[in-house]
Coordinates of C-alpha atoms and ligand atoms in Angstrom, one line a residue:
M1 CA 144.4 36.2 98.7
T2 CA 146.8 38.9 101.2
P3 CA 144.6 42.1 102.5
L4 CA 145.6 45.1 101.2
N5 CA 145.9 46.8 104.4
F6 CA 146.6 50.4 104.5
D7 CA 148.7 50.2 107.7
G8 CA 147.7 53.8 108.9
D9 CA 148.8 55.8 105.4
V10 CA 146.6 58.9 105.5
V11 CA 144.2 59.2 103.1
I12 CA 142.3 62.2 102.4
V13 CA 139.0 61.7 100.7
T14 CA 136.6 65.0 99.4
G15 CA 133.1 65.1 99.4
A16 CA 133.0 61.8 101.4
G17 CA 129.8 63.2 103.8
G18 CA 127.4 60.5 101.3
G19 CA 127.3 59.1 97.8
L20 CA 130.2 57.3 96.9
G21 CA 133.0 59.3 99.1
R22 CA 131.2 57.8 102.0
S23 CA 131.7 54.3 100.9
Y24 CA 135.4 55.0 99.7
A25 CA 136.5 56.3 103.6
L26 CA 134.8 53.7 105.3
D27 CA 136.7 50.9 103.3
L28 CA 139.5 53.0 103.9
A29 CA 139.1 53.2 107.3
R30 CA 138.1 49.2 107.2
R31 CA 141.8 48.5 106.0
G32 CA 143.6 50.5 108.0
A33 CA 143.8 53.8 106.2
R34 CA 143.8 57.1 108.8
V35 CA 141.1 59.2 106.7
V36 CA 140.5 62.8 106.6
V37 CA 136.5 63.2 105.7
N38 CA 135.4 65.7 103.6
D39 CA 132.4 67.4 103.3
L40 CA 131.4 70.8 102.3
G41 CA 127.6 69.3 103.4
G42 CA 125.7 71.2 100.9
S43 CA 123.0 70.4 98.2
A44 CA 123.7 68.7 95.3
A45 CA 123.4 71.7 93.3
G46 CA 126.3 72.9 96.1
D47 CA 124.4 75.2 97.9
G48 CA 124.4 75.7 101.4
A49 CA 126.9 73.7 103.7
D50 CA 126.4 71.2 106.5
A51 CA 128.8 70.2 108.8
S52 CA 126.6 66.7 110.3
P53 CA 127.6 64.6 106.7
A54 CA 131.3 64.4 107.3
A55 CA 130.9 64.5 111.3
Q56 CA 128.8 61.5 111.3
V57 CA 131.2 59.7 108.3
V58 CA 133.7 60.7 111.1
D59 CA 131.5 58.9 113.9
V60 CA 131.0 55.0 112.1
I61 CA 134.5 54.9 111.2
R62 CA 135.3 55.8 115.2
A63 CA 132.7 53.7 116.0
E64 CA 134.3 50.9 114.3
G65 CA 137.8 51.4 115.2
G66 CA 138.9 53.3 113.3
E67 CA 140.9 57.0 112.9
A68 CA 139.5 59.8 111.0
V69 CA 138.6 63.1 111.2
A70 CA 136.3 65.7 109.9
N71 CA 136.6 68.6 107.9
F72 CA 134.4 70.8 106.5
D73 CA 136.3 73.2 103.9
S74 CA 135.4 74.0 100.2
V75 CA 136.5 72.2 97.9
A76 CA 136.3 75.1 95.6
T77 CA 138.5 77.9 96.1
Q78 CA 142.6 77.4 96.3
E79 CA 142.5 78.2 100.8
G80 CA 139.8 75.5 101.0
G81 CA 142.3 73.0 99.2
K82 CA 145.2 74.5 101.8
A83 CA 142.7 73.1 105.1
I84 CA 142.1 69.9 103.5
V85 CA 145.4 69.2 103.7
Q86 CA 146.0 70.7 106.8
A87 CA 143.6 68.9 108.9
A88 CA 145.6 65.7 107.1
L89 CA 149.1 67.1 108.4
D90 CA 147.4 68.7 111.7
A91 CA 146.0 65.5 113.0
W92 CA 148.4 62.8 111.9
G93 CA 152.1 64.5 110.2
R94 CA 151.8 63.6 106.1
V95 CA 149.6 62.9 103.3
D96 CA 149.5 59.7 101.6
G97 CA 146.9 59.7 99.1
V98 CA 143.9 61.8 98.1
I99 CA 140.7 61.0 96.3
C100 CA 138.9 63.5 95.1
N101 CA 135.4 63.3 94.6
A102 CA 133.7 66.4 95.4
G103 CA 130.9 67.2 93.3
I104 CA 127.9 69.1 92.3
L105 CA 125.8 69.1 89.1
R106 CA 123.9 72.2 87.6
D107 CA 123.0 70.3 84.1
R108 CA 121.2 73.1 81.7
S109 CA 121.7 73.0 77.5
F110 CA 124.2 74.9 75.9
A111 CA 122.0 77.3 74.3
K112 CA 120.7 77.9 77.9
L113 CA 124.0 77.2 79.7
D114 CA 124.2 79.7 83.1
F115 CA 127.1 81.1 82.9
N116 CA 126.8 81.2 87.1
D117 CA 126.0 77.8 87.5
A118 CA 128.4 76.4 84.9
R119 CA 131.5 78.7 87.1
A120 CA 130.3 77.0 90.3
V121 CA 130.3 73.5 88.2
V122 CA 134.2 74.5 86.6
D123 CA 134.9 75.6 90.3
V124 CA 134.1 72.4 92.4
H125 CA 135.1 70.0 89.6
L126 CA 138.2 71.1 87.9
W127 CA 139.2 73.9 90.3
G128 CA 139.1 71.4 93.3
G129 CA 140.5 69.2 91.7
I130 CA 143.7 71.3 91.6
N131 CA 142.8 72.8 94.5
V132 CA 143.0 70.0 96.6
S133 CA 145.7 67.6 95.0
Q134 CA 148.4 70.4 94.7
P135 CA 149.2 71.4 98.0
A136 CA 148.9 67.3 98.4
F137 CA 151.2 66.8 95.4
V138 CA 153.8 69.0 97.9
A139 CA 153.1 67.0 100.9
M140 CA 153.9 63.5 99.1
K141 CA 156.8 64.6 97.6
D142 CA 158.2 64.4 101.5
N143 CA 157.5 60.9 101.8
P144 CA 160.2 57.9 100.9
N145 CA 157.3 55.9 99.4
G146 CA 155.3 58.9 96.9
G147 CA 152.1 58.8 97.3
R148 CA 148.6 58.3 95.1
I149 CA 146.2 60.9 93.9
V150 CA 142.6 59.7 92.2
L151 CA 140.9 61.9 90.0
T152 CA 137.1 61.4 89.6
T153 CA 136.1 62.1 85.9
S154 CA 132.9 60.7 84.1
A155 CA 131.5 58.9 81.1
S156 CA 130.0 62.5 80.7
G157 CA 133.6 64.3 80.1
L158 CA 135.0 60.9 78.2
L159 CA 132.1 59.9 76.4
G160 CA 129.2 63.6 76.6
N161 CA 126.0 63.8 77.5
F162 CA 123.4 66.7 77.0
G163 CA 123.1 69.1 79.2
Q164 CA 126.3 68.6 80.8
T165 CA 128.7 70.7 78.3
A166 CA 130.3 72.3 81.6
Y167 CA 130.4 69.1 83.8
G168 CA 131.7 67.4 81.0
A169 CA 134.7 69.8 80.5
A170 CA 135.6 69.9 83.8
K171 CA 135.4 66.1 83.9
M172 CA 137.3 66.4 80.4
G173 CA 139.7 68.6 82.5
L174 CA 140.6 66.4 85.2
V175 CA 142.6 64.0 82.5
G176 CA 144.2 66.4 81.7
L177 CA 145.6 67.1 84.6
M178 CA 146.1 63.3 85.8
R179 CA 147.8 62.8 82.5
S180 CA 150.4 65.4 83.3
L181 CA 151.1 65.1 86.7
R182 CA 151.4 61.4 86.6
I183 CA 154.5 62.4 84.4
E184 CA 155.7 65.1 87.5
G185 CA 154.9 63.0 90.1
E186 CA 157.2 60.1 88.1
R187 CA 160.4 60.7 90.5
S188 CA 158.9 61.1 93.6
G189 CA 157.1 57.7 93.5
I190 CA 153.3 59.3 93.3
K191 CA 150.8 57.8 91.1
V192 CA 148.2 59.7 89.8
N193 CA 145.1 57.9 88.1
A194 CA 141.4 59.0 87.3
L195 CA 138.0 57.2 88.0
A196 CA 134.6 57.4 86.2
P197 CA 132.8 56.2 88.4
I198 CA 128.8 54.6 87.6
A199 CA 126.5 54.5 91.0
G200 CA 123.2 55.2 92.7
T201 CA 123.8 58.6 94.5
R202 CA 121.6 61.9 94.9
L203 CA 123.6 62.8 92.1
T204 CA 121.5 60.5 89.9
N205 CA 118.8 60.8 91.4
N206 CA 118.6 56.9 93.1
V207 CA 119.9 57.2 96.3
S208 CA 119.6 53.7 97.9
D209 CA 120.1 52.7 101.7
D210 CA 120.7 49.4 100.6
P211 CA 124.9 48.5 99.9
S212 CA 123.7 45.7 98.0
A213 CA 121.9 47.3 95.5
P214 CA 122.9 46.9 91.9
K215 CA 124.4 50.6 91.4
A216 CA 125.8 50.7 95.7
P217 CA 128.8 53.2 95.4
D218 CA 129.9 50.2 97.6
K219 CA 130.2 48.2 94.5
V220 CA 132.6 51.4 92.8
A221 CA 134.7 51.3 96.2
P222 CA 137.0 48.4 95.2
I223 CA 139.2 50.3 92.7
A224 CA 139.2 53.5 94.9
T225 CA 140.9 52.0 97.4
L226 CA 143.7 49.9 95.3
L227 CA 144.3 53.7 93.3
A228 CA 144.8 55.0 96.7
H229 CA 147.5 51.8 97.9
R230 CA 150.5 51.9 98.0
D231 CA 150.2 48.1 95.5
C232 CA 148.1 50.3 93.1
P233 CA 148.8 49.2 90.3
A234 CA 148.1 51.4 87.6
N235 CA 150.1 55.0 86.6
G236 CA 147.7 57.4 84.5
D237 CA 145.1 55.8 83.2
I238 CA 142.0 56.1 83.8
F239 CA 138.9 53.7 84.9
M240 CA 135.1 53.2 84.3
A241 CA 133.8 51.6 87.4
G242 CA 130.1 50.7 88.2
A243 CA 127.8 47.7 89.4
G244 CA 131.2 45.8 90.1
W245 CA 132.4 46.4 86.7
F246 CA 135.8 47.9 86.2
S247 CA 137.1 48.5 82.8
R248 CA 140.1 50.5 81.6
C249 CA 138.9 53.0 79.2
F250 CA 142.5 54.3 77.2
I251 CA 143.2 57.2 74.2
G252 CA 144.4 55.7 71.4
L253 CA 145.8 57.3 68.3
T254 CA 144.9 55.5 64.8
E255 CA 147.9 54.6 62.7
G256 CA 146.9 57.4 60.7
W257 CA 147.7 58.9 56.8
S258 CA 150.5 60.8 56.0
M259 CA 151.7 63.1 52.5
P260 CA 154.3 65.0 54.0
D261 CA 154.5 67.3 50.8
N262 CA 151.8 69.0 48.9
V263 CA 149.1 67.9 51.1
T264 CA 145.7 69.0 50.2
A265 CA 142.0 68.9 51.9
E266 CA 141.0 67.1 48.7
S267 CA 144.1 64.1 49.3
L268 CA 143.1 63.7 53.4
L269 CA 139.4 63.5 52.2
A270 CA 140.8 61.4 49.6
N271 CA 142.1 58.7 52.4
W272 CA 139.6 59.8 55.5
D273 CA 139.8 56.1 55.7
K274 CA 143.0 55.7 56.7
V275 CA 143.2 58.4 58.9
T276 CA 140.1 56.6 60.8
D277 CA 141.2 53.3 60.5
E278 CA 141.6 51.6 63.8
T279 CA 143.6 48.8 62.7
G280 CA 147.2 48.9 65.2
F281 CA 146.1 51.7 66.8
Q282 CA 148.4 53.1 69.7
Q283 CA 148.6 54.4 72.7
P284 CA 151.3 56.9 73.4
T285 CA 151.7 58.2 77.2
S286 CA 153.0 61.3 76.9
V287 CA 153.7 64.4 74.2
I288 CA 157.1 63.0 73.7
E289 CA 155.9 59.8 72.2
V290 CA 153.9 61.8 70.1
S291 CA 156.7 63.5 68.7
E292 CA 158.7 60.1 68.4
I293 CA 155.5 58.8 65.8
L294 CA 155.8 62.7 64.2
N295 CA 159.6 62.1 63.6
R296 CA 159.7 58.3 62.5
L297 CA 157.1 59.4 59.6
L298 CA 159.8 62.3 58.2
E299 CA 162.7 60.3 58.7
P300 CA 164.2 59.7 55.0
R301 CA 163.0 56.8 53.6
Ligands
NAD401 N1 126.9 58.5 90.7 C1 127.5 58.0 89.5 O1 127.0 57.6 88.6 C2 128.8 59.5 88.9 C3 128.6 59.0 87.4 C4 129.7 60.2 87.2 C5 130.8 60.6 88.6 N2 130.5 60.6 89.6 C6 130.6 61.7 90.4 O2 131.8 61.3 91.7 C7 131.4 61.6 92.5 C8 131.1 61.8 93.6 O3 129.2 61.5 93.4 P1 128.3 60.8 94.1 O4 127.5 60.3 92.8 O5 128.7 60.4 95.1 O6 127.5 62.5 94.3 P2 127.2 63.0 96.1 O7 126.0 63.9 95.9 O8 126.3 61.7 97.0 O9 128.5 63.3 96.7 C9 128.9 64.1 96.6 C10 129.4 65.0 97.8 O10 130.4 66.3 97.3 C11 130.1 67.2 98.7 N3 130.6 68.3 97.9 C12 129.8 69.2 97.3 N4 130.7 70.1 96.7 C13 131.5 69.9 97.3 C14 132.6 71.0 98.1 N5 132.9 72.5 97.3 N6 133.5 70.9 99.3 C15 133.5 69.6 99.4 N7 132.6 69.1 100.0 C16 131.3 69.2 98.3 C17 128.8 67.1 98.8 O11 128.4 67.3 99.9 C18 128.6 65.3 98.9 O12 128.6 65.1 99.8 C19 131.4 63.1 91.6 O13 132.8 63.8 91.5 C20 130.9 62.8 90.5 O14 130.3 63.8 89.4 C21 129.3 59.9 89.8

């Protein structure tokens, strides 16, 4: 197998002071990427700030002979996002990849939702993705080879989880960002994908320092690396990964049932099994393809 080297490509990893982001940053640097290690260094709930987590990861990378710079800005603001991307431009004059990974948790049942907590969660995850990927996307458009953007989603957003309505909404919002940004980036060679990791970290309350632990972040890192690499085989996709398991999650449409004239709620109910039958489901990749499906149904027979 040919090694996947980054040959000096510049990759930004947000939230890389610990957990998954740290594993991503170390794997990228060991493969010759020049890495911006961003981390605000707050608590798991996003309180406070501390420069040491990002600085320590940079120390490890440099001690191993790699190249990295630390950045301590918050992804939660537009200024922070700009500053994170600027750190890459200041250090190396370009950006080839960005892994938007920074995250916090403030779980609460919807009935008892604290709106300030919900806003903070959406600010870090959904706005964090926009704040960082937007200036990175603009910088990548100048690259002859485009770039790679990886947005971190979650099974909680894709599938649902009690107490995580705001977090889930933000994480699914990132899928929406990814799907449209993939279309906008195509002409410039920019590929955009979403990754739903599963790993033992402080967010899941089962941190382990053992890189061979069943759910070690290192067992997710290979797909983050691959999605950030020039040879990334995917664009516009969603992946789930944990414990060395890698799977594609997709959005499908059933063939459905149609009655262009005189459709009623009663006729719809009578045909509900056809609406939901998964046989022959389709995977349209854009709104244009959905319009094409609808137009075909409307063609006179
Ligand atoms: N661990 C899992 O099983 C799991 C599951 C689904 C999704 N995720 C997602 O993976 C990502 C990484 O999480 P993790 O499990 O490694 O947790 P973690 O707490 O170990 O890592 C998150 C990092 O993000 C940093 N961060 C938080 N807010 C920030 C901000 N405003 N600006 C910059 N940095 C900030 C934190 O300081 C921390 O180092 C998150 O987006 C999380 O939602 C994790």
